[in-house]
Amino acid sequence: MTPIWHDDTLKHVSVLGIGNVLLGDDGFGPLVVEMFRCHYECGSSVEVLDLGTPGLDIAPYLYDRDLVILIDAIHMEATPGTLCLFPEDELISHRAELHLTGHDPGIQESLAHLKLAGHAPRELIVLGAEPQRCEFGAGISPSVLTAASAAIVALARLLKERGVSCQSRHPSIQPNIWWLPQGSPASALA
Amino acid sequence: MWRGLEAILRGRDAREGWVFAQRFCGICTTVHAIASVRAVEDALQLEIPANAQYIRNIILIAHAMHDHIVHFYHLSALDWVDIMTIPKADPVRAAAIADGYSNWSGNSHQELLAVQNKVKGMVAGGQLGFFSHGYWGHPSMRLSPEMNLILFSHYLQALDFQRKSAQIVAILGGKMPHIQNLAVGGVMNAINPNSLATLNMDRLAMLQAILENLIPFVQEAYLSDACLLAASYPEWFRYGRGVTNYLAVPDLPLDAKATKFDLPGGVIMNGDLSAVRPILNWQDQPFRTAVAEDVTHAWYQGAGLQQPWKGESDPDYTDFVEEKKYTWVKAPRYNGHPMQVGPLANILVGNATGHAGTRKWTDTAFKAISSVHGQNVTLNDMQSTMGRHLARAIRSAMLSDIALEHLQLLQNNILGGDDTTFNPPEFPQHEIMGMGMHEAPRGSLSHWVVIEKGSFTNYQAVVPTTWNASPRDLQGIPGPYESSLPGNPVADPEKPLEVLRTVHSFDPCMACSCHTLDATGQEITQVKVL
């Protein structure tokens, strides 16, 4: 949950998984968040959240943060499972399309609002993986599952590089990937 | 609504359906979770403790206020507000105008000047970014630079209140989005007034404080701004009428057995606002037999009406064929009729049934529009594009009063010694059917479930946007969106701003889609789920 009172001596960080867990590899972000939460422990100033597909409701989780890392499936015409980092300027340099297209507003719009209001995050990074299939009930593809394992290591490194406390859990917690199709080997994720 | 959902839910334990249901849509997470547990509880004829009703109700209201604020300011205000005129505004004059129509405390000329300077900087630096695609300078934009400045400064302030309403949901729901505190049979919040780890007096006081901070924005800024828009664009009470059959379902139950409700339900046909058939409770038999979905023009196999408990959703994609199948959206019908759902239906039914809160806030809005702005608006005028916007603001003001009342009810109940929040469900071996209703921010929602041996054998959701965005049915009768557009003026065919005004007034939910980013940051929609 959003902290109500901040301890101003610490960096306030949001690690946010974006995507619909019911749509196959689109659930990459929530998957990484669940795996990261189970393998690493961060300080109280770091919130690690599966946001689903929040549209404009992402704004409260970007509000006044020192650092935001968004984890999402990204189409970049690469081999499925390719992992990439994008700094904020690459994300927002591409203008959002007309509302008329029916695309729901989301990250770019929320960032634009927060900038004008003076509450934008100080640093924003997108960590993305090329999806293989975003189909209803498809589960996570093997290549994207491999990318998720690499992504949690990359996440830990990104946080440590910025002086944010993040330690491996020993032992780790068993991830709860409840949304995978029944009978799929969720234990392989541990 | 395109499913595949049955494929996921069939065979699942009925106690966990809500966890999946709240992933149907990224924005309306909470509403599907609630409708799902209510459907299973209905099948079991399981009542839930009063505490659980109040906790659920407070979550639902906070979610609705959040949703309505974001819709008005961030999703539709720029259809009416031209931010490019803001550099020309006089902030001192703007502050005087704002004080003339609103008691909101955030209208000082210093605050307005600060917003103006930000907009000036953005325009001068060519850094319009997301704002570069607005219909700026469009001939249908009519507000003065000062009014545009006031409304845009509230647009930015709304971000803070969006956060506050999310905090309320998070405190009770454990997490936001995707609350974690629900259970078939109640809620999982532990209550102990003296324990630090549970829902205690401190938490209740914190909820009260956040609500008391949020409510003035809803009642004094949002509602006043909606009245200003209504008075400034009065011709929009004549456009966008659409389907004038209205459906609202009862919600915000006041007791464990859900016999009394703080939000009335009812059916109004053919725009006859004096004749309402009240829906008094969730057992309402006419509702259960009236609702059916038509798939004649949707990409599913078959044609004609299907009762939701018997509904199938086998895809039959044909590409866009106007005379045959052209959408993933099914056509819900009520006794064969298309219905308009949403805050307008809610407000019309509330006035027709004599609901005190609805009447109080409708009168407040109408009086403000006439005494401050010199325009007369009637309930009949509300059946329009502007009426839907105004109804949403009236509903928000009314709901915010109820939020405080339900917090008080919860507190009284706890102090009276009741700490129960959960009645354990027991599933029979034979087949049972249930239906869960919720009057969601976008309108009436119902989940229809069939359960056998504790697992789902069928699951259908009839969602607000399918009522409103419904395609034509077997008889060729269009739904509310489609019938609201003929007659809308279009000043510039290249820039159909007026079409957006009417479509946005329904608050279409377009977020239930698979959205991933491409490498340039452009969103790609894989599957459109409405």
XYZ file of C-alpha atoms in Angstrom:
720
model
C 0.000 0.000 0.000
C 1.007 3.598 -0.475
C 2.850 4.825 2.578
C 0.941 7.545 4.322
C 3.797 8.978 6.313
C 7.199 9.133 4.733
C 10.553 8.838 6.443
C 12.325 11.530 4.457
C 15.825 10.234 5.090
C 15.351 7.223 2.807
C 14.944 6.974 -0.920
C 11.327 6.183 -1.736
C 11.256 3.523 -4.364
C 8.472 1.748 -6.262
C 9.137 -1.513 -8.089
C 5.987 -1.968 -10.157
C 4.942 -4.962 -12.249
C 2.549 -4.032 -15.083
C 0.461 -6.439 -17.146
C -2.590 -8.670 -17.179
C -1.811 -12.002 -15.544
C -4.634 -13.666 -17.475
C -3.050 -12.834 -20.836
C -0.046 -15.122 -21.058
C 3.284 -13.324 -21.322
C 1.582 -9.996 -20.657
C 1.859 -11.177 -17.040
C 5.657 -10.774 -17.161
C 5.639 -7.725 -14.852
C 3.497 -9.310 -12.091
C 5.526 -12.542 -12.375
C 8.822 -10.690 -11.869
C 7.391 -8.794 -8.917
C 6.263 -12.020 -7.221
C 9.622 -13.725 -7.850
C 11.581 -10.665 -6.728
C 9.551 -10.380 -3.528
C 10.289 -14.028 -2.728
C 14.024 -13.919 -3.454
C 14.991 -10.484 -2.163
C 14.205 -8.373 0.831
C 14.226 -4.579 0.585
C 13.906 -1.843 3.171
C 10.593 -0.362 4.248
C 10.960 2.564 1.859
C 10.726 0.227 -1.135
C 7.298 -0.921 -2.281
C 7.200 -3.912 -4.575
C 3.767 -4.130 -6.202
C 1.894 -5.996 -8.898
C -0.252 -3.226 -10.383
C -1.992 -5.241 -13.095
C -3.126 -2.904 -15.884
C -3.820 0.289 -13.954
C -4.211 2.879 -16.731
C -4.264 6.326 -15.118
C -4.533 4.698 -11.700
C -0.774 4.249 -11.822
C -0.308 7.890 -10.748
C -0.452 7.304 -6.956
C 2.439 4.837 -7.258
C 4.658 7.285 -9.142
C 3.798 10.283 -6.938
C 6.883 11.925 -5.373
C 9.046 8.786 -5.648
C 12.810 9.033 -5.824
C 13.009 6.003 -8.069
C 10.431 3.977 -9.992
C 11.238 0.753 -11.828
C 8.442 -0.438 -14.109
C 8.519 -4.033 -15.258
C 6.460 -4.783 -18.338
C 6.267 -6.883 -21.485
C 7.651 -4.763 -24.318
C 7.356 -5.288 -28.060
C 10.761 -4.463 -29.521
C 10.914 -6.934 -32.397
C 13.524 -8.966 -30.576
C 13.729 -12.682 -29.818
C 11.084 -13.621 -27.223
C 12.570 -13.417 -23.762
C 15.015 -10.615 -24.637
C 15.429 -8.373 -21.601
C 15.969 -4.616 -22.040
C 16.332 -1.519 -19.898
C 14.870 1.796 -21.007
C 15.548 5.098 -19.290
C 12.616 7.460 -18.924
C 13.448 9.774 -21.831
C 13.110 6.879 -24.287
C 9.744 6.027 -22.858
C 8.193 9.471 -23.009
C 9.849 10.889 -26.111
C 7.258 8.995 -28.090
C 4.023 10.920 -27.799
C 0.885 9.193 -26.719
C -1.587 8.657 -29.528
C -4.929 10.414 -29.820
C -7.509 9.361 -27.300
C -9.763 8.625 -30.237
C -7.803 5.460 -31.016
C -9.365 3.887 -27.946
C -5.994 3.220 -26.310
C -6.435 3.831 -22.666
C -4.246 6.485 -21.157
C -1.555 5.265 -18.870
C 2.046 5.748 -18.012
C 2.915 8.642 -20.315
C -0.180 10.581 -19.337
C 0.327 10.010 -15.632
C 3.951 11.128 -15.920
C 2.910 14.260 -17.812
C 0.315 15.078 -15.140
C 2.746 14.515 -12.288
C 5.453 16.635 -13.947
C 3.091 19.575 -14.236
C 1.889 19.101 -10.687
C 5.494 18.893 -9.443
C 5.213 15.318 -8.135
C 6.926 13.266 -10.859
C 9.380 10.534 -9.865
C 12.998 11.686 -9.872
C 14.165 8.680 -11.841
C 12.153 6.180 -13.860
C 13.461 3.038 -15.509
C 11.557 0.452 -17.531
C 12.723 -3.134 -17.409
C 11.057 -5.060 -20.215
C 11.016 -8.439 -21.872
C 9.900 -9.343 -25.388
C 6.783 -11.508 -25.020
C 6.149 -14.657 -27.043
C 2.341 -14.815 -26.817
C -0.172 -12.626 -25.013
C -3.172 -14.904 -25.259
C -5.937 -15.507 -22.778
C -5.047 -18.191 -20.278
C -1.846 -19.087 -22.124
C 0.452 -19.006 -19.098
C 4.070 -17.873 -19.230
C 6.304 -19.042 -22.121
C 9.576 -20.788 -21.193
C 11.696 -18.015 -22.771
C 9.854 -15.321 -20.803
C 10.165 -17.370 -17.612
C 13.936 -17.457 -18.151
C 13.864 -13.680 -18.709
C 12.018 -13.265 -15.405
C 14.788 -15.077 -13.536
C 17.364 -12.770 -15.127
C 15.153 -9.749 -14.439
C 15.125 -10.198 -10.670
C 18.946 -10.238 -10.615
C 18.978 -7.098 -12.773
C 16.461 -5.458 -10.440
C 18.587 -6.160 -7.385
C 21.604 -4.706 -9.164
C 19.719 -1.561 -10.235
C 18.623 -0.944 -6.654
C 22.042 -1.598 -5.122
C 23.735 0.699 -7.659
C 21.480 3.473 -6.367
C 22.233 2.787 -2.744
C 18.894 1.139 -2.012
C 19.105 -1.745 0.407
C 18.200 -5.066 -1.215
C 19.378 -8.450 0.065
C 18.889 -12.054 -1.002
C 16.519 -14.001 1.217
C 17.938 -17.183 2.718
C 15.952 -19.284 2.380
C 13.788 -17.768 -0.307
C 9.986 -17.876 -0.152
C 8.038 -20.078 -2.568
C 6.462 -17.746 -5.154
C 2.675 -17.911 -5.408
C 1.958 -17.810 -9.137
C -1.740 -18.465 -8.599
C -2.862 -17.339 -12.025
C -1.024 -19.919 -14.117
C -3.253 -22.499 -15.833
C -4.163 -25.436 -13.627
C -1.601 -28.218 -13.772
C 1.288 -26.050 -15.001
C 4.558 -26.644 -13.185
C 4.632 -23.536 -10.995
C 7.173 -25.294 -8.805
C 9.741 -24.765 -11.559
C 9.728 -21.104 -10.549
C 11.101 -21.619 -7.093
C -17.216 -8.790 -22.666
C -14.889 -11.219 -24.358
C -14.377 -14.138 -22.089
C -12.113 -17.012 -22.263
C -12.882 -16.252 -18.642
C -15.065 -19.336 -18.340
C -12.141 -21.323 -19.668
C -10.088 -20.017 -16.778
C -12.794 -20.195 -14.113
C -14.524 -23.456 -14.965
C -13.309 -26.132 -12.590
C -11.813 -23.584 -10.194
C -12.693 -23.575 -6.505
C -15.660 -21.197 -6.083
C -13.969 -19.615 -3.052
C -11.192 -18.202 -5.246
C -13.217 -16.937 -8.235
C -12.980 -13.339 -7.019
C -9.175 -13.422 -7.171
C -9.407 -14.085 -10.904
C -12.436 -11.857 -11.434
C -10.555 -8.800 -10.214
C -8.086 -9.332 -13.047
C -10.780 -9.053 -15.740
C -10.109 -5.344 -15.896
C -7.163 -3.282 -14.707
C -9.233 -0.305 -13.557
C -12.382 -1.931 -12.177
C -10.551 -4.563 -10.132
C -12.499 -4.127 -6.900
C -15.929 -4.138 -8.513
C -15.458 -7.541 -10.125
C -14.064 -8.988 -6.896
C -17.166 -7.829 -4.999
C -19.661 -9.016 -7.621
C -17.925 -12.392 -7.647
C -18.110 -13.055 -3.892
C -21.700 -11.808 -3.840
C -22.614 -14.255 -6.636
C -21.174 -17.214 -4.736
C -22.769 -16.076 -1.460
C -26.097 -15.778 -3.291
C -25.761 -19.347 -4.606
C -25.071 -20.552 -1.056
C -27.743 -18.264 0.461
C -24.966 -17.296 2.832
C -25.334 -14.076 4.763
C -22.240 -12.137 5.787
C -21.618 -10.225 9.031
C -22.663 -6.571 9.196
C -19.027 -5.537 9.724
C -18.141 -7.201 6.435
C -20.936 -5.324 4.642
C -19.701 -1.963 5.979
C -16.053 -2.689 5.184
C -16.965 -3.735 1.649
C -19.200 -0.669 1.262
C -16.495 1.776 2.343
C -14.079 0.169 -0.122
C -16.686 0.406 -2.900
C -17.409 4.064 -2.207
C -13.723 5.011 -2.033
C -13.174 3.199 -5.310
C -16.136 4.996 -6.894
C -15.019 8.464 -5.747
C -11.533 7.747 -7.088
C -12.950 6.547 -10.384
C -15.324 9.484 -10.840
C -12.665 12.095 -9.980
C -10.218 10.592 -12.472
C -12.908 10.314 -15.118
C -14.073 13.904 -14.804
C -10.696 15.625 -14.623
C -8.234 13.334 -16.355
C -10.362 11.509 -18.886
C -12.917 14.060 -20.000
C -12.255 17.636 -18.793
C -9.987 18.387 -21.743
C -12.961 17.811 -24.070
C -14.273 21.112 -22.651
C -11.187 22.921 -21.289
C -8.709 24.517 -23.702
C -5.422 24.674 -21.822
C -3.707 26.699 -24.563
C -5.702 29.766 -23.496
C -4.359 29.571 -19.931
C -1.333 31.864 -20.552
C -3.824 34.661 -21.364
C -5.735 34.299 -18.077
C -5.680 36.868 -15.276
C -5.071 34.799 -12.115
C -6.554 37.407 -9.772
C -9.726 37.539 -11.820
C -9.741 33.743 -12.016
C -9.547 33.496 -8.222
C -12.513 35.882 -7.929
C -14.520 33.827 -10.451
C -13.689 30.609 -8.585
C -14.742 32.120 -5.251
C -18.010 33.126 -6.893
C -19.071 29.574 -7.648
C -17.202 27.362 -5.184
C -16.162 27.186 -1.532
C -13.129 25.098 -2.379
C -10.062 26.272 -0.477
C -7.578 25.566 -3.268
C -8.461 28.540 -5.451
C -6.098 31.261 -4.232
C -4.673 33.464 -6.936
C -1.157 32.371 -5.928
C -2.049 28.758 -6.615
C -3.664 29.668 -9.897
C -0.641 31.786 -10.840
C 1.676 28.852 -10.124
C -0.345 26.592 -12.415
C -0.422 29.279 -15.077
C 3.359 29.590 -14.926
C 3.776 25.845 -15.338
C 1.521 25.853 -18.380
C 3.333 28.902 -19.796
C 6.650 27.101 -19.371
C 5.312 24.015 -21.072
C 3.875 25.967 -24.010
C 6.915 28.236 -24.436
C 9.348 25.342 -24.299
C 7.325 23.360 -26.850
C 7.226 20.558 -24.244
C 3.584 19.718 -24.723
C 4.206 15.990 -24.689
C 0.972 14.222 -23.931
C -0.971 17.497 -24.075
C -0.047 18.102 -27.713
C -2.917 15.990 -29.014
C -5.807 17.997 -27.563
C -8.320 19.797 -29.725
C -6.922 23.200 -28.741
C -8.483 26.213 -30.395
C -11.458 24.124 -31.518
C -14.540 26.296 -32.214
C -16.572 24.227 -29.710
C -14.302 25.239 -26.814
C -16.027 28.096 -25.066
C -14.662 28.691 -21.553
C -12.808 31.912 -20.753
C -9.046 31.681 -20.140
C -9.771 32.204 -16.422
C -12.228 29.295 -16.266
C -9.799 27.086 -18.152
C -7.126 27.987 -15.598
C -9.385 27.155 -12.648
C -10.451 23.807 -14.072
C -6.922 22.850 -15.043
C -5.591 23.693 -11.606
C -8.215 21.318 -10.151
C -7.147 18.773 -12.755
C -3.668 18.829 -11.195
C -4.972 18.928 -7.606
C -7.127 15.883 -8.413
C -3.948 13.768 -8.558
C -3.563 14.175 -4.824
C -7.176 13.189 -4.135
C -6.878 10.222 -6.455
C -4.101 9.088 -4.097
C -6.177 9.667 -0.977
C -9.084 7.551 -2.164
C -6.630 4.799 -3.143
C -5.244 4.940 0.409
C -8.676 4.217 1.866
C -9.020 1.131 -0.309
C -5.474 0.064 0.611
C -6.023 0.446 4.371
C -9.092 -1.816 4.313
C -8.219 -3.997 1.347
C -4.612 -4.678 2.354
C -3.347 -3.808 -1.103
C -4.379 -1.570 -3.952
C -4.994 -2.316 -6.730
C -6.274 -5.900 -6.263
C -7.618 -5.951 -2.718
C -6.708 -9.015 -0.669
C -9.252 -8.870 2.153
C -12.282 -10.502 0.538
C -13.602 -13.985 1.199
C -16.764 -15.810 0.236
C -18.623 -15.299 3.513
C -17.274 -11.876 4.467
C -13.899 -10.198 4.748
C -10.584 -11.284 6.215
C -9.960 -8.110 8.219
C -9.329 -9.015 11.834
C -11.085 -6.578 14.150
C -9.831 -5.785 17.607
C -10.179 -2.234 18.914
C -7.149 -2.707 21.186
C -4.716 -4.532 18.926
C -2.102 -2.745 16.859
C -2.088 -5.414 14.176
C -5.777 -5.376 13.299
C -8.517 -3.007 12.240
C -8.526 -0.908 15.402
C -9.604 2.545 16.527
C -6.431 4.114 15.112
C -7.142 2.717 11.673
C -10.742 3.871 11.827
C -9.580 7.347 12.822
C -7.108 7.347 9.960
C -9.896 6.440 7.515
C -12.034 9.218 8.943
C -9.206 11.741 8.546
C -8.552 10.796 4.936
C -12.258 10.946 4.108
C -12.628 14.345 5.759
C -9.759 15.571 3.643
C -11.126 14.073 0.435
C -14.788 14.995 0.740
C -14.429 18.802 0.373
C -12.664 18.261 -2.944
C -15.560 16.087 -4.159
C -18.380 18.271 -2.878
C -16.891 21.728 -3.368
C -14.441 21.456 -6.258
C -15.653 18.553 -8.416
C -19.399 19.164 -8.113
C -18.976 22.943 -8.529
C -16.808 22.431 -11.597
C -19.384 20.078 -13.115
C -22.037 22.779 -12.514
C -19.783 25.377 -14.164
C -19.366 23.169 -17.234
C -23.098 22.487 -17.329
C -23.892 26.207 -17.217
C -21.232 27.066 -19.785
C -22.284 24.435 -22.315
C -26.075 24.281 -21.774
C -26.781 23.026 -25.310
C -25.151 19.725 -24.297
C -28.272 18.995 -22.247
C -29.983 18.596 -25.648
C -27.502 16.180 -27.242
C -26.503 12.602 -26.612
C -29.796 11.380 -25.131
C -29.516 7.845 -26.534
C -31.427 4.942 -24.998
C -33.803 6.252 -22.318
C -34.396 2.941 -20.545
C -32.408 3.026 -17.311
C -31.252 0.296 -14.967
C -29.669 0.683 -11.524
C -29.262 -2.082 -8.949
C -29.519 -1.693 -5.156
C -26.200 -1.490 -3.345
C -24.509 -0.543 -0.070
C -26.411 -3.049 2.101
C -27.070 -1.881 5.656
C -27.558 -5.214 7.398
C -26.146 -8.734 7.415
C -29.072 -10.193 5.499
C -28.929 -7.386 2.899
C -32.580 -6.432 3.289
C -31.987 -2.667 3.416
C -29.771 -0.633 1.102
C -28.334 2.882 1.068
C -28.396 3.044 -2.734
C -31.733 2.275 -4.415
C -32.202 0.137 -7.507
C -34.853 0.354 -10.159
C -35.905 0.277 -13.781
C -37.178 3.284 -15.767
C -38.512 2.736 -19.282
C -38.864 5.155 -22.213
C -37.619 8.195 -20.296
C -40.728 8.235 -18.089
C -39.075 9.538 -14.940
C -42.278 9.395 -12.897
C -42.657 5.630 -13.307
C -39.979 3.508 -11.730
C -40.127 -0.178 -10.922
C -38.008 -0.402 -7.785
C -35.538 -3.276 -7.413
C -35.732 -3.687 -3.659
C -33.095 -6.335 -3.090
C -30.703 -8.775 -4.744
C -33.314 -11.545 -4.814
C -35.473 -9.497 -7.214
C -36.994 -12.189 -9.422
C -37.975 -9.960 -12.389
C -34.331 -8.861 -12.722
C -33.126 -12.452 -12.711
C -35.435 -13.440 -15.516
C -35.166 -10.192 -17.513
C -31.404 -10.135 -18.171
C -30.148 -11.927 -21.266
C -27.352 -11.370 -23.767
C -27.723 -11.312 -27.549
C -24.795 -12.460 -29.699
C -26.274 -11.801 -33.150
C -23.705 -9.087 -33.937
C -20.899 -10.250 -31.663
C -18.075 -12.617 -32.532
C -19.550 -15.639 -30.789
C -21.255 -18.658 -32.187
C -25.020 -18.513 -32.432
C -27.628 -15.748 -32.441
C -30.457 -14.537 -30.245
C -30.744 -14.188 -26.488
C -28.961 -16.311 -23.895
C -29.725 -16.261 -20.191
C -26.382 -15.642 -18.385
C -26.531 -18.837 -16.297
C -26.857 -20.778 -19.538
C -24.586 -18.495 -21.559
C -21.768 -19.826 -23.692
C -18.969 -17.720 -25.108
C -17.440 -19.712 -27.944
C -15.576 -17.226 -30.154
C -16.490 -16.931 -33.844
C -14.267 -14.152 -35.187
C -15.286 -12.896 -38.641
C -13.502 -9.540 -38.990
C -15.714 -6.424 -39.210
C -18.907 -7.276 -41.091
C -21.327 -4.419 -40.466
C -24.513 -6.285 -41.303
C -23.447 -9.420 -39.423
C -20.838 -9.641 -36.660
C -18.702 -6.609 -35.783
C -17.646 -6.614 -32.133
C -16.536 -8.658 -29.135
C -19.195 -6.903 -27.083
C -22.385 -8.888 -26.523
C -25.745 -7.087 -26.440
C -27.291 -7.370 -22.960
C -31.037 -6.863 -22.945
C -33.618 -6.388 -20.187
C -36.852 -8.098 -21.197
C -35.512 -7.647 -24.698
C -34.811 -3.905 -24.310
C -31.448 -2.110 -24.400
C -30.748 -0.254 -21.149
C -28.545 2.689 -20.200
C -26.564 2.114 -17.004
C -24.226 4.351 -14.998
C -24.409 7.347 -12.660
C -27.245 8.912 -14.677
C -29.415 5.797 -14.244
C -28.407 5.807 -10.581
C -29.435 9.460 -10.100
C -32.702 9.160 -12.070
C -33.731 6.042 -10.141
C -32.696 7.702 -6.859
C -34.859 10.738 -7.558
C -37.784 8.620 -8.761
C -37.703 6.406 -5.653
C -37.353 9.383 -3.292
C -33.823 8.601 -2.105
C -32.949 11.453 0.267
C -29.208 11.727 -0.499
C -29.762 11.698 -4.242
C -32.487 14.348 -4.020
C -30.398 16.547 -1.720
C -27.376 16.608 -4.029
C -29.428 16.861 -7.223
C -31.162 19.923 -5.741
C -27.813 21.363 -4.639
C -26.454 21.060 -8.173
C -29.588 22.450 -9.847
C -29.680 25.384 -7.413
C -26.004 26.178 -8.029
C -26.546 26.138 -11.768
C -29.528 28.466 -11.484
C -28.444 30.832 -8.694
C -24.760 31.145 -9.576
C -24.917 30.684 -13.297
C -28.491 31.698 -14.165
C -29.442 28.508 -16.021
C -32.349 26.219 -15.288
C -31.837 22.483 -15.455
C -34.500 19.844 -14.879
C -34.290 16.097 -14.318
C -35.543 15.611 -17.860
C -32.549 17.634 -19.172
C -30.283 15.184 -17.400
C -31.001 12.606 -20.111
C -28.102 13.928 -22.194
C -24.328 14.121 -22.641
C -23.982 16.890 -20.027
C -26.484 15.153 -17.770
C -24.258 12.097 -17.546
C -21.297 14.245 -16.441
C -23.380 16.142 -13.919
C -24.975 12.923 -12.616
C -21.518 11.466 -11.948
C -20.578 14.521 -9.865
C -23.900 14.431 -7.976
C -23.385 10.729 -7.288
C -19.858 11.377 -5.970
C -21.073 14.064 -3.569
C -23.892 11.792 -2.361
C -21.599 8.773 -1.953
C -19.065 10.750 0.031
C -21.720 11.487 2.676
C -22.603 7.785 2.793
C -18.932 6.831 3.227
C -18.794 8.717 6.523
C -22.097 7.187 7.619
C -20.904 3.649 6.940
C -17.632 4.304 8.733
C -19.725 5.397 11.703
C -21.905 2.277 11.423
C -18.785 0.110 11.388
C -17.348 1.890 14.406
C -20.617 1.641 16.359
C -20.910 -2.039 15.566
C -17.348 -2.730 16.724
C -17.750 -0.675 19.890
C -20.970 -2.587 20.507
C -18.838 -5.710 20.820
C -19.317 -7.292 17.392
C -15.963 -8.314 15.923
C -17.179 -10.940 13.437
C -16.231 -10.498 9.801
C -16.666 -13.944 8.280
C -19.216 -16.763 8.069
C -17.575 -19.901 6.653
C -19.150 -21.193 3.432
C -20.224 -24.813 2.999
C -20.691 -26.106 -0.521
C -23.266 -28.791 -1.337
C -22.553 -31.592 -3.814
C -25.464 -30.693 -6.090
C -25.592 -27.873 -8.645
C -26.380 -24.399 -7.320
C -26.734 -21.074 -9.156
C -26.103 -17.558 -7.924
C -26.044 -13.957 -9.082
C -24.071 -11.089 -7.547
C -24.945 -7.455 -8.226
C -22.977 -4.276 -7.766
C -23.815 -0.701 -8.768
C -20.300 0.043 -10.022
C -18.923 3.463 -11.060
C -19.799 2.713 -14.694
C -23.168 1.183 -13.856
C -24.930 -2.040 -12.994
C -22.699 -5.088 -12.912
C -23.833 -8.674 -12.409
C -21.878 -11.910 -12.147
C -23.769 -15.158 -12.797
C -22.296 -18.409 -11.528
C -23.143 -22.101 -11.612
C -21.357 -24.226 -8.999
C -21.198 -27.950 -8.463
C -19.237 -29.668 -5.671
C -17.643 -26.348 -4.762
C -16.283 -25.597 -8.255
C -17.557 -23.357 -11.038
C -19.243 -25.038 -13.967
C -20.255 -21.743 -15.610
C -19.325 -18.113 -15.053
C -20.678 -15.086 -16.934
C -20.205 -11.397 -16.174
C -22.643 -8.831 -17.581
C -20.639 -5.620 -17.264
C -21.696 -1.942 -17.471
C -19.810 -1.182 -20.663
C -21.555 -4.046 -22.468
C -24.912 -2.500 -21.534
C -23.832 0.915 -22.788
C -21.615 -0.085 -25.711
C -23.982 -2.875 -26.725
C -24.174 -3.570 -30.452
C -27.468 -4.117 -32.265
C -29.553 -7.103 -31.319
C -31.525 -9.605 -33.414
C -34.196 -6.931 -34.001
C -31.515 -4.452 -35.126
C -32.079 -2.191 -32.105
C -28.870 -0.307 -31.167
C -27.469 0.226 -27.669
C -26.913 3.531 -25.792
C -23.602 4.623 -27.401
C -24.789 3.985 -30.904
C -28.134 5.749 -30.437
C -26.651 8.723 -28.557
C -24.552 9.968 -31.475
C -27.052 10.910 -34.232
C -27.884 14.609 -33.857
C -24.595 15.563 -32.189
C -23.240 18.710 -33.830
C -19.817 18.385 -35.455
C -18.265 21.805 -36.129
C -15.196 20.427 -37.888
C -15.444 16.915 -39.411
C -11.645 16.621 -39.280
C -11.743 17.177 -35.510
C -14.799 15.354 -34.158
C -14.438 16.700 -30.617
C -18.205 16.604 -30.136
C -18.293 12.840 -30.726
C -15.681 12.403 -27.997
C -17.756 14.531 -25.630
C -20.701 12.174 -25.921
C -18.719 8.919 -25.882
C -16.646 10.082 -22.890
C -19.813 11.043 -21.015
C -20.564 7.322 -20.636
C -17.133 6.731 -19.017
C -16.282 3.873 -21.358
C -14.001 1.313 -19.763
C -11.327 0.651 -22.281
C -8.681 -0.711 -20.011
C -9.573 -4.398 -20.095
C -7.084 -4.994 -22.812
C -3.721 -6.603 -23.039
C -1.447 -3.629 -23.172
C 2.217 -4.013 -23.658
C 4.684 -1.385 -24.710
C 6.641 -1.469 -27.920
C 10.241 -0.324 -28.001
C 9.269 3.233 -28.860
C 6.857 3.447 -25.973
C 3.754 3.111 -28.110
C 1.020 0.996 -26.678
C -0.047 -2.040 -28.636
C -3.442 -3.512 -27.970
C -3.442 -7.249 -28.410
C -6.881 -8.156 -27.231
C -9.688 -5.749 -26.643
C -11.875 -6.754 -23.743
C -14.780 -4.515 -22.864
